[in-house]
Short mmCIF file of C-alpha atoms in Angstrom, two decimals:
data_model
loop_
_atom_site.label_atom_id
_atom_site.label_comp_id
_atom_site.label_asym_id
_atom_site.label_seq_id
_atom_site.Cartn_x
_atom_site.Cartn_y
_atom_site.Cartn_z
CA MET I 65 202.89 -116.77 -179.15
CA ALA I 66 205.74 -118.02 -181.50
CA LYS I 67 205.83 -117.55 -185.36
CA THR I 68 204.90 -118.63 -188.06
CA GLU I 69 207.75 -121.25 -190.35
CA GLN I 70 207.25 -117.46 -192.62
CA GLY I 71 208.36 -115.69 -189.52
CA ASN I 72 205.83 -113.21 -189.86
CA GLY I 73 202.49 -114.04 -187.55
CA LEU I 74 201.68 -116.04 -184.26
CA GLU I 75 201.42 -119.44 -183.64
CA MET I 76 199.04 -121.37 -186.44
CA ARG I 77 196.71 -123.69 -184.37
CA GLY I 78 193.02 -125.78 -185.37
CA SER I 79 192.39 -126.90 -188.52
CA THR I 80 194.08 -126.79 -192.48
CA GLU I 81 190.43 -127.20 -194.31
CA LYS I 82 190.70 -124.74 -196.77
CA LEU I 83 187.67 -122.95 -197.79
CA THR I 84 188.68 -122.29 -201.36
CA ASP I 85 190.48 -124.36 -203.43
CA ASN I 86 191.80 -121.77 -206.19
CA GLY I 87 188.85 -122.03 -208.84
CA LYS I 88 188.54 -126.20 -208.53
CA GLY I 89 185.13 -125.77 -207.54
CA SER I 90 183.26 -124.43 -204.20
CA LEU I 91 184.00 -126.12 -200.51
CA TYR I 92 181.76 -123.49 -198.71
CA GLY I 93 179.56 -124.77 -196.33
CA SER I 94 175.65 -124.16 -196.30
CA ASP I 95 174.34 -120.87 -194.05
CA THR I 96 172.86 -123.18 -191.38
CA GLU I 97 176.79 -124.41 -190.41
CA VAL I 98 179.04 -121.83 -188.33
CA ASN I 99 182.22 -122.36 -189.39
CA GLY I 100 181.13 -126.28 -189.36
CA ASN I 101 178.84 -126.08 -186.62
CA ALA I 102 175.27 -126.39 -186.71
CA ILE I 103 173.86 -123.52 -184.67
CA PRO I 104 169.99 -122.99 -184.31
CA ARG I 105 168.45 -120.15 -186.68
CA GLU I 106 166.42 -119.06 -183.48
CA GLU I 107 170.20 -117.90 -181.65
CA PRO I 108 169.67 -114.26 -180.12
CA VAL I 109 171.50 -111.86 -181.82
CA ASP I 110 172.79 -108.70 -179.12
CA LYS I 111 172.85 -104.99 -181.32
CA TYR I 112 176.48 -105.42 -182.60
CA GLY I 113 175.73 -108.80 -184.02
CA PHE I 114 177.28 -111.29 -181.70
CA THR I 115 175.11 -114.60 -180.99
CA GLY I 116 177.54 -115.69 -177.90
CA GLY I 117 181.16 -115.61 -177.27
CA ALA I 118 182.91 -113.69 -175.22
CA GLN I 119 182.27 -110.78 -177.19
CA GLN I 120 177.97 -110.91 -176.68
CA ASN I 121 177.09 -107.86 -175.08
CA SER I 122 175.83 -107.75 -171.39
CA ARG I 123 173.97 -105.15 -169.63
CA ASP I 124 176.70 -104.43 -167.03
CA SER I 125 179.22 -104.23 -169.73
CA ALA I 126 178.20 -101.46 -171.92
CA GLU I 127 176.43 -97.65 -171.35
CA GLU I 128 173.23 -97.42 -173.03
CA ILE I 129 172.41 -93.83 -174.41
CA PRO I 130 169.56 -91.77 -174.79
CA ILE I 131 168.08 -91.93 -177.98
CA GLU I 132 167.63 -88.24 -178.30
CA VAL I 133 171.52 -88.06 -177.41
CA LEU I 134 172.16 -90.10 -180.14
CA ARG I 135 170.35 -88.26 -182.63
CA GLN I 136 172.59 -84.73 -181.22
CA ARG I 137 175.17 -86.54 -182.13
CA GLU I 138 175.19 -87.87 -184.91
CA ALA I 139 174.07 -84.23 -186.52
CA LYS I 140 176.81 -83.09 -185.16
CA TRP I 141 179.22 -85.53 -186.83
CA LEU I 142 177.17 -85.35 -189.70
CA ASP I 143 178.50 -81.33 -189.65
CA MET I 144 182.09 -82.44 -188.66
CA LEU I 145 182.31 -85.01 -191.60
CA ASN I 146 181.10 -82.07 -193.98
CA ASN I 147 183.84 -79.91 -192.92
CA TRP I 148 186.55 -82.40 -191.92
CA ASP I 149 189.07 -80.29 -192.58
CA LYS I 150 188.15 -76.74 -190.60
CA TRP I 151 187.36 -79.14 -188.11
CA MET I 152 190.55 -80.70 -187.54
CA ALA I 153 192.48 -77.67 -188.42
CA LYS I 154 191.38 -75.18 -185.90
CA LYS I 155 188.90 -77.69 -183.50
CA HIS I 156 190.59 -80.74 -182.75
CA LYS I 157 189.80 -80.83 -179.63
CA LYS I 158 186.21 -80.94 -179.92
CA VAL I 159 186.75 -83.76 -182.36
CA LYS I 160 188.64 -85.98 -179.63
CA ASP I 161 186.27 -84.52 -177.05
CA ARG I 162 183.08 -86.39 -179.33
CA CYS I 163 185.68 -89.68 -180.13
CA GLN I 164 185.86 -90.07 -176.53
CA LYS I 165 182.28 -89.54 -175.82
CA GLY I 166 182.11 -92.37 -178.49
CA ILE I 167 181.24 -92.12 -181.92
CA PRO I 168 177.50 -92.91 -183.21
CA PRO I 169 177.04 -96.21 -184.28
CA SER I 170 175.69 -95.09 -188.07
CA LEU I 171 178.67 -93.11 -188.81
CA ARG I 172 181.43 -95.11 -186.73
CA GLY I 173 182.72 -97.00 -190.11
CA ARG I 174 182.46 -93.19 -192.49
CA ALA I 175 184.66 -91.51 -189.48
CA TRP I 176 187.02 -94.03 -188.79
CA LEU I 177 187.67 -93.69 -192.30
CA TYR I 178 188.31 -90.22 -191.98
CA LEU I 179 190.44 -90.59 -188.60
CA THR I 180 192.84 -92.92 -190.44
CA GLY I 181 193.18 -90.79 -193.48
CA GLY I 182 191.96 -93.97 -195.36
CA LYS I 183 189.05 -91.67 -197.11
CA VAL I 184 192.17 -89.76 -198.78
CA LYS I 185 194.12 -92.78 -199.51
CA ARG I 186 191.39 -94.13 -200.95
CA GLU I 187 190.55 -90.84 -203.41
CA GLN I 188 194.81 -90.98 -204.16
CA ASN I 189 194.69 -94.11 -205.20
CA GLN I 190 190.87 -94.94 -207.40
CA GLY I 191 190.72 -98.40 -208.76
CA LYS I 192 193.94 -100.03 -207.08
CA PHE I 193 192.10 -102.09 -204.42
CA GLN I 194 190.11 -103.41 -207.33
CA GLU I 195 193.75 -103.84 -209.33
CA LEU I 196 195.00 -105.95 -205.97
CA ASP I 197 191.54 -107.73 -205.75
CA ASN I 198 191.54 -109.59 -209.27
CA GLN I 199 195.55 -110.98 -209.08
CA PRO I 200 195.58 -114.37 -207.61
CA GLY I 201 198.22 -113.85 -204.52
CA ASP I 202 201.31 -115.38 -203.50
CA PRO I 203 200.06 -118.97 -202.57
CA LYS I 204 201.86 -119.07 -199.39
CA TRP I 205 200.22 -116.30 -197.56
CA VAL I 206 196.94 -117.41 -199.53
CA ASP I 207 196.76 -120.78 -197.88
CA ILE I 208 197.81 -119.05 -194.25
CA ILE I 209 194.98 -116.66 -195.07
CA GLU I 210 192.22 -119.18 -195.78
CA ARG I 211 193.18 -121.61 -192.52
CA ASP I 212 192.54 -117.91 -190.43
CA LEU I 213 189.24 -117.12 -191.30
CA HIS I 214 187.10 -119.19 -189.65
CA ARG I 215 188.95 -118.17 -186.72
CA GLN I 216 187.98 -114.59 -186.82
CA PHE I 217 185.06 -113.85 -184.32
CA PRO I 218 183.08 -117.16 -185.27
CA PHE I 219 179.63 -115.96 -182.84
CA HIS I 220 179.04 -112.75 -185.33
CA GLU I 221 176.78 -113.07 -187.71
CA MET I 222 179.08 -111.75 -190.29
CA PHE I 223 181.76 -113.95 -189.83
CA ALA I 224 179.69 -117.25 -188.51
CA ALA I 225 178.90 -119.02 -192.38
CA ARG I 226 181.75 -120.88 -193.25
CA GLY I 227 182.55 -119.16 -196.78
CA GLY I 228 180.17 -115.95 -195.96
CA HIS I 229 180.17 -112.54 -197.62
CA GLY I 230 181.88 -111.90 -194.11
CA GLN I 231 184.79 -114.35 -194.49
CA GLN I 232 185.02 -113.84 -198.44
CA ASP I 233 185.57 -109.68 -198.06
CA LEU I 234 187.77 -110.67 -194.94
CA PHE I 235 189.92 -113.02 -197.57
CA ARG I 236 189.73 -110.09 -200.03
CA VAL I 237 191.13 -107.35 -197.93
CA LEU I 238 194.06 -109.76 -196.14
CA LYS I 239 195.03 -111.12 -199.54
CA ALA I 240 194.65 -107.73 -200.90
CA TYR I 241 197.21 -106.28 -198.15
CA THR I 242 199.80 -108.80 -199.13
CA LEU I 243 199.85 -107.78 -202.45
CA HIS I 244 199.92 -103.98 -202.03
CA ARG I 245 203.10 -104.76 -199.12
CA PRO I 246 205.18 -108.29 -200.22
CA GLU I 247 207.69 -107.60 -198.33
CA GLU I 248 205.28 -107.31 -195.47
CA GLY I 249 203.18 -110.60 -196.18
CA TYR I 250 200.61 -111.90 -193.70
CA CYS I 251 200.96 -111.67 -189.92
CA GLN I 252 198.01 -113.52 -188.04
CA ALA I 253 197.01 -110.54 -185.86
CA GLN I 254 195.67 -108.84 -188.82
CA ALA I 255 193.33 -110.70 -189.23
CA PRO I 256 190.71 -109.76 -186.36
CA ILE I 257 191.67 -105.91 -187.22
CA ALA I 258 190.43 -106.20 -190.72
CA ALA I 259 187.54 -108.29 -189.38
CA VAL I 260 186.76 -105.09 -186.87
CA LEU I 261 186.55 -102.73 -189.88
CA LEU I 262 184.64 -105.00 -192.03
CA MET I 263 181.86 -104.65 -189.60
CA HIS I 264 181.45 -101.76 -190.36
CA MET I 265 182.76 -100.65 -193.60
CA PRO I 266 182.60 -101.88 -197.23
CA ALA I 267 185.94 -104.07 -197.93
CA GLU I 268 187.96 -101.59 -199.96
CA ASP I 269 187.80 -99.16 -197.20
CA ALA I 270 188.23 -101.53 -194.59
CA PHE I 271 191.52 -101.90 -196.85
CA TRP I 272 192.51 -98.69 -196.98
CA VAL I 273 191.67 -98.47 -193.02
CA LEU I 274 193.82 -101.43 -192.61
CA VAL I 275 197.00 -99.99 -194.23
CA GLN I 276 196.93 -96.56 -192.78
CA ILE I 277 197.03 -98.81 -188.89
CA CYS I 278 199.53 -100.73 -190.67
CA GLU I 279 201.62 -98.07 -191.68
CA LYS I 280 200.99 -95.25 -189.96
CA TYR I 281 199.34 -95.93 -186.30
CA LEU I 282 201.85 -99.31 -185.20
CA PRO I 283 203.97 -99.74 -188.20
CA GLY I 284 206.77 -102.41 -188.01
CA TYR I 285 204.28 -104.27 -185.57
CA TYR I 286 203.15 -107.28 -188.41
CA SER I 287 206.81 -107.32 -189.90
CA THR I 288 209.50 -110.16 -189.69
CA GLY I 289 210.54 -110.87 -186.55
CA LEU I 290 207.69 -108.15 -184.49
CA GLU I 291 210.87 -106.49 -183.35
CA ALA I 292 208.55 -102.89 -183.18
CA ILE I 293 206.00 -104.93 -180.96
CA GLN I 294 208.72 -106.52 -178.44
CA LEU I 295 210.11 -102.71 -178.91
CA ASP I 296 206.53 -101.43 -177.41
CA GLY I 297 206.19 -104.39 -174.94
CA GLU I 298 209.42 -103.17 -172.69
CA ILE I 299 207.96 -99.29 -173.03
CA LEU I 300 204.98 -100.36 -171.36
CA TYR I 301 207.07 -101.88 -168.66
CA ALA I 302 208.73 -99.10 -168.68
CA LEU I 303 205.67 -96.64 -168.15
CA LEU I 304 204.29 -99.08 -165.65
CA ARG I 305 206.95 -98.38 -163.38
CA ARG I 306 205.20 -94.84 -162.99
CA VAL I 307 201.88 -95.97 -162.85
CA SER I 308 202.07 -98.69 -160.35
CA PRO I 309 205.03 -99.70 -158.87
CA VAL I 310 203.65 -102.48 -157.21
CA ALA I 311 202.75 -104.48 -160.48
CA HIS I 312 206.40 -103.36 -161.92
CA ARG I 313 208.12 -104.75 -159.06
CA HIS I 314 206.12 -108.16 -159.72
CA LEU I 315 206.29 -108.32 -163.16
CA LYS I 316 209.86 -107.93 -162.51
CA ARG I 317 209.85 -110.34 -159.54
CA HIS I 318 208.79 -113.01 -161.55
CA LYS I 319 210.57 -112.04 -164.32
CA LEU I 320 207.36 -111.79 -166.80
CA GLU I 321 208.53 -110.88 -170.28
CA PRO I 322 206.07 -108.11 -171.52
CA ILE I 323 206.00 -109.53 -174.98
CA LEU I 324 204.09 -112.60 -172.92
CA TYR I 325 201.47 -111.12 -171.57
CA MET I 326 200.94 -107.85 -174.25
CA THR I 327 201.52 -108.99 -177.78
CA GLU I 328 197.68 -110.02 -178.30
CA TRP I 329 196.38 -106.92 -176.46
CA PHE I 330 198.70 -104.56 -178.90
CA MET I 331 198.37 -106.04 -182.10
CA CYS I 332 194.62 -107.02 -182.11
CA ALA I 333 193.88 -103.39 -180.69
CA PHE I 334 192.04 -105.89 -177.59
CA SER I 335 189.69 -106.46 -180.26
CA ARG I 336 190.39 -110.42 -178.97
CA THR I 337 190.52 -109.31 -175.16
CA LEU I 338 187.99 -106.99 -174.30
CA PRO I 339 183.95 -107.04 -174.73
CA TRP I 340 182.82 -105.67 -177.40
CA ALA I 341 181.19 -102.00 -176.15
CA SER I 342 184.12 -101.22 -175.13
CA VAL I 343 186.50 -102.57 -177.65
CA LEU I 344 184.79 -99.68 -179.67
CA ARG I 345 185.31 -96.92 -177.56
CA VAL I 346 188.93 -97.89 -177.15
CA TRP I 347 189.01 -97.90 -181.08
CA ASP I 348 187.27 -94.81 -181.56
CA MET I 349 189.74 -92.97 -179.46
CA PHE I 350 193.17 -95.08 -180.62
CA LEU I 351 191.80 -94.10 -184.16
CA CYS I 352 191.75 -90.28 -182.93
CA ASP I 353 194.73 -90.13 -180.55
CA GLY I 354 197.29 -93.08 -181.57
CA VAL I 355 199.02 -95.73 -179.84
CA LYS I 356 199.09 -93.78 -176.85
CA ILE I 357 194.92 -95.15 -176.33
CA LEU I 358 196.69 -98.57 -176.54
CA PHE I 359 199.45 -97.78 -173.66
CA ARG I 360 196.78 -96.34 -171.51
CA VAL I 361 194.49 -99.33 -171.99
CA GLY I 362 197.23 -101.81 -171.44
CA LEU I 363 198.77 -99.83 -168.39
CA VAL I 364 194.72 -99.72 -166.59
CA LEU I 365 194.14 -103.44 -167.17
CA LEU I 366 197.88 -104.26 -165.45
CA LYS I 367 197.07 -101.70 -162.71
CA CYS I 368 194.09 -102.89 -162.06
CA MET I 369 194.66 -106.96 -161.85
CA LEU I 370 198.13 -106.64 -160.48
CA GLY I 371 197.99 -103.08 -158.26
CA SER I 372 198.09 -104.03 -155.01
CA GLN I 373 199.20 -106.29 -152.53
CA GLU I 374 195.75 -108.32 -151.80
CA LYS I 375 195.23 -108.70 -155.46
CA LEU I 376 198.99 -110.41 -155.38
CA LYS I 377 198.13 -112.90 -152.91
CA ALA I 378 196.21 -114.70 -155.54
CA CYS I 379 199.27 -115.07 -158.21
CA GLN I 380 202.45 -115.99 -156.39
CA GLY I 381 204.41 -117.18 -159.14
CA LEU I 382 205.41 -116.47 -162.89
CA TYR I 383 202.02 -119.28 -164.20
CA GLU I 384 199.64 -117.73 -161.80
CA THR I 385 200.30 -114.44 -162.98
CA MET I 386 199.89 -115.23 -166.62
CA GLU I 387 196.74 -116.74 -165.62
CA LEU I 388 195.80 -113.95 -164.42
CA LEU I 389 196.04 -111.46 -167.30
CA ARG I 390 194.53 -114.07 -169.62
CA ALA I 391 191.12 -113.23 -167.48
CA ILE I 392 190.91 -109.68 -166.45
CA GLN I 393 188.17 -109.09 -164.47
CA PRO I 394 184.95 -108.28 -165.98
CA GLN I 395 184.45 -104.68 -163.78
CA TYR I 396 187.84 -103.35 -164.77
CA MET I 397 186.44 -104.00 -168.69
CA GLN I 398 183.28 -102.22 -168.23
CA GLU I 399 182.89 -99.98 -170.73
CA ARG I 400 181.67 -96.53 -168.83
CA PHE I 401 184.74 -98.05 -166.18
CA LEU I 402 187.61 -98.36 -168.42
CA VAL I 403 186.48 -95.14 -170.54
CA HIS I 404 187.14 -92.87 -167.17
CA GLU I 405 190.14 -94.52 -166.67
CA ILE I 406 192.18 -94.33 -170.03
CA ILE I 407 191.04 -90.64 -170.12
CA GLU I 408 192.07 -89.84 -166.62
CA LEU I 409 195.66 -91.61 -167.15
CA SER I 410 198.63 -89.36 -168.19
CA VAL I 411 200.48 -90.85 -170.91
CA SER I 412 201.41 -88.90 -173.65
CA GLU I 413 202.91 -88.78 -176.97
CA ARG I 414 206.29 -87.21 -175.70
CA ASP I 415 206.66 -90.02 -173.06
CA ILE I 416 206.12 -92.89 -175.74
CA GLU I 417 208.56 -90.80 -177.88
CA LYS I 418 211.15 -90.64 -175.01
CA GLU I 419 210.72 -93.78 -173.72
CA HIS I 420 210.67 -95.02 -177.13
CA HIS I 421 214.28 -93.81 -177.75
CA THR I 422 215.55 -94.78 -173.97
CA GLN I 423 214.61 -98.45 -175.41
CA LEU I 424 215.66 -98.11 -178.64
CA ARG I 425 219.39 -97.39 -177.73
CA SER I 426 218.98 -100.30 -175.24
CA TRP I 427 218.19 -102.38 -177.55
CA LYS I 428 221.26 -101.32 -179.97
CA GLU I 429 223.29 -101.53 -177.10
CA THR I 430 222.35 -105.35 -176.70
CA ARG I 431 220.73 -106.90 -179.85
CA GLY I 432 222.35 -104.58 -182.68
CA ASP I 433 220.64 -102.82 -184.90
CA LEU I 434 217.48 -103.24 -185.59
CA HIS I 435 216.14 -105.56 -188.94
CA CYS I 436 212.92 -104.39 -190.23
CA LYS I 437 213.34 -100.76 -190.52
CA SER I 438 209.17 -98.82 -189.85
CA PRO I 439 208.27 -95.76 -190.52
CA PRO I 440 207.66 -93.46 -187.94
CA ARG I 441 204.92 -93.25 -186.01
CA MET I 442 202.11 -91.49 -186.19
CA HIS I 443 200.12 -90.52 -183.03
CA GLY I 444 196.65 -90.55 -184.18
CA ALA I 445 194.46 -88.22 -186.90
CA LYS I 446 196.02 -84.93 -186.84
CA ALA I 447 199.49 -85.81 -187.11
CA ILE I 448 198.82 -87.86 -190.12
CA MET I 449 196.45 -84.93 -191.48
CA ALA I 450 199.95 -82.90 -190.89
CA ALA I 451 202.04 -85.14 -192.45
CA GLU I 452 199.44 -85.35 -195.63
CA PRO I 453 197.80 -82.65 -195.77
CA PRO I 454 193.96 -83.66 -198.04
CA SER I 455 192.64 -82.02 -200.68
CA ARG I 456 189.25 -80.63 -200.22
CA GLN I 457 188.41 -83.00 -203.33
CA ASP I 458 189.76 -86.27 -201.43
CA LEU I 459 187.48 -85.28 -198.61
CA ARG I 460 184.80 -84.63 -200.58
CA GLN I 461 181.89 -87.27 -199.16
CA ARG I 462 179.68 -89.05 -201.95
CA PRO I 463 177.17 -88.14 -201.59
CA THR I 464 177.93 -84.89 -199.49
CA ILE I 465 175.27 -84.87 -196.17
CA ILE I 466 174.14 -81.88 -196.10
CA VAL I 467 172.79 -81.27 -192.06
CA GLU I 468 170.43 -78.62 -191.95
CA SER I 469 169.66 -78.53 -188.18
CA PRO I 470 170.25 -76.26 -185.14
CA LEU I 471 172.23 -78.68 -183.47
CA ALA I 472 174.54 -78.51 -186.12
CA PRO I 473 174.84 -74.90 -187.56
CA LYS I 474 176.26 -74.61 -191.18
CA THR I 475 179.85 -72.99 -191.18
CA ASP I 476 180.69 -69.85 -192.89
CA GLY I 477 182.00 -71.95 -195.71
CA VAL I 478 178.76 -73.86 -196.15
CA GLN I 479 176.56 -70.79 -196.69
CA ALA I 480 179.17 -69.27 -199.03
CA GLU I 481 179.03 -72.56 -201.25
CA ASP I 482 175.04 -72.44 -200.84
CA ALA I 483 174.93 -68.83 -201.94
CA LYS I 484 176.90 -69.18 -204.76
CA GLU I 485 175.03 -72.28 -206.22
CA SER I 486 172.14 -70.93 -205.63
CA ARG I 487 173.18 -67.46 -207.77
CA ASN I 488 174.00 -69.96 -210.44
CA ALA I 489 171.52 -72.02 -210.32
CA ASN I 490 169.40 -68.52 -211.14
CA MET I 491 171.15 -67.53 -213.48
CA GLU I 492 170.86 -70.83 -215.76
CA LYS I 493 167.05 -70.58 -215.28
CA GLN I 494 166.89 -66.79 -216.36
CA LYS I 495 168.51 -68.15 -219.48
CA LYS I 496 166.43 -71.39 -220.49
CA THR I 497 162.98 -69.29 -219.37
CA ASN I 498 163.34 -65.93 -220.76
CA LEU I 499 162.13 -66.42 -224.21
CA PRO I 500 161.71 -63.43 -226.51
CA PRO I 501 158.71 -60.80 -226.44
CA GLN I 502 156.76 -62.38 -229.89
CA GLU I 503 157.35 -66.08 -228.09
CA LYS I 504 154.71 -67.12 -225.29
CA VAL I 505 154.25 -70.50 -225.93
CA ASN I 506 156.09 -72.76 -223.84
CA PRO I 507 158.11 -74.90 -225.80
CA TYR I 508 158.17 -78.27 -223.49
CA PRO I 509 154.27 -79.25 -222.84
CA PRO I 510 153.73 -80.28 -218.81
CA THR I 511 153.61 -83.52 -219.25
CA ASP I 512 157.44 -83.92 -220.85
CA PRO I 513 160.00 -82.99 -218.37
CA SER I 514 162.51 -80.02 -219.29
CA PRO I 515 165.04 -81.67 -220.81
CA LEU I 516 167.26 -79.37 -218.21
CA LEU I 517 165.39 -80.90 -215.80
CA GLU I 518 165.86 -84.49 -216.96
CA HIS I 519 169.54 -84.73 -217.44
CA MET I 520 169.68 -83.12 -213.89
CA THR I 521 167.71 -85.56 -212.55
CA LEU I 522 169.74 -88.39 -214.39
CA GLN I 523 172.94 -86.94 -213.02
CA LYS I 524 171.44 -87.35 -209.39
CA SER I 525 170.05 -90.68 -210.08
CA LYS I 526 173.44 -91.60 -211.68
CA GLU I 527 175.47 -90.34 -208.62
CA SER I 528 173.18 -92.00 -205.63
CA LEU I 529 174.00 -95.13 -207.62
CA SER I 530 177.17 -94.86 -207.55
CA SER I 531 177.69 -94.22 -203.83
CA ALA I 532 174.21 -96.47 -203.22
CA GLU I 533 177.33 -99.03 -201.33
CA HIS I 534 178.55 -96.12 -198.70
CA ASP I 535 174.94 -95.11 -198.52
CA THR I 536 174.48 -99.13 -197.24
CA TYR I 537 176.77 -98.16 -194.39
CA LEU I 538 175.50 -94.70 -193.00
#
């Protein structure tokens, strides 16, 4: 994949037709058009929202979770989200285990927002996304983004209609990022990342999670020259020597550079490679544990496809090997198999950092200093929280979800808070209801609600209205 003329993306191909004409009228097609093609309304939609394409769910690729188990997991996740700082500080391993089992679909967007630190970023930058959203954007990047929108998951119901709400939100998120990081601009591989996020959360949340992925999880991946992804390609190649010597020797013999086969894998976090059930499970682990998950997925696929002499008989040259890696066999991408292999593969942050320093020295010896200085990489949710400790207020959910379930008992902190609130409420009630002895008449007839009750009702109503958008994504 080649860079754009701006030197900050992947190869641009396909239609140059714009979806907007900057205020001169709408070029949006009708809802019956799917990226310019008429698709019958009766097209079946799978549980992830796909009507077709490589990502559409098949029974073989996805693992079915019994509904009772799903409800239990939801209760546990709700409890964790209500006490996120305590769980991350004292029970991080349990959070990690639950991410490996798969985050419940109903809470996946909210969990991703908390894991990445996007929730804290949003709270600390109130109004920032709206401010960026209202700006026109750099015409150079706006034009490229507009031309890319219809390429992102065209068989997903959210992005199918040209100019539909999904494409509009995708444009808003990507344009806002170019204004947030003008020195970085836009890279084509950011579009599928943002699209996956928008399938699970509102545009503002998706923007802040995208910021965290670009700056904390994969720093430098989308910058000019793509130096960071090239370095990680060399790290992957070096780790492969240990994981699968047969595959490593084959790639070395045919001089197949890592950048040729792993760029889309890593830059799009496998969202354009794996079946959708596997994509979601990989993302659950990636956003919890960091980039080592992407390395493990890449190593598993290379080992499965090129890890034995028998498998190599079908690819005797560079071209045949590339074709093989472009068409990974379905059994190796199946959710249950892939997740098991990822968890079992022993590649740690220390292994990656050690190899990173080795490859960085080699790069400087052969090519000189890096042109793009990226911030240090954060290896997952715990590292991000440790680097920027959030306040309780930043983590507060709106509205706060209280779980009263034997499956997710209240913590001491929550019990203490509830007791305090109860005492305050009782004292307030006594103040309002204790009348002087001579006063026996109720000042508020039964037909009229008490002003205190009215005030409380109005207050709660406003809070619910302000957080209605978030409730939609529960």
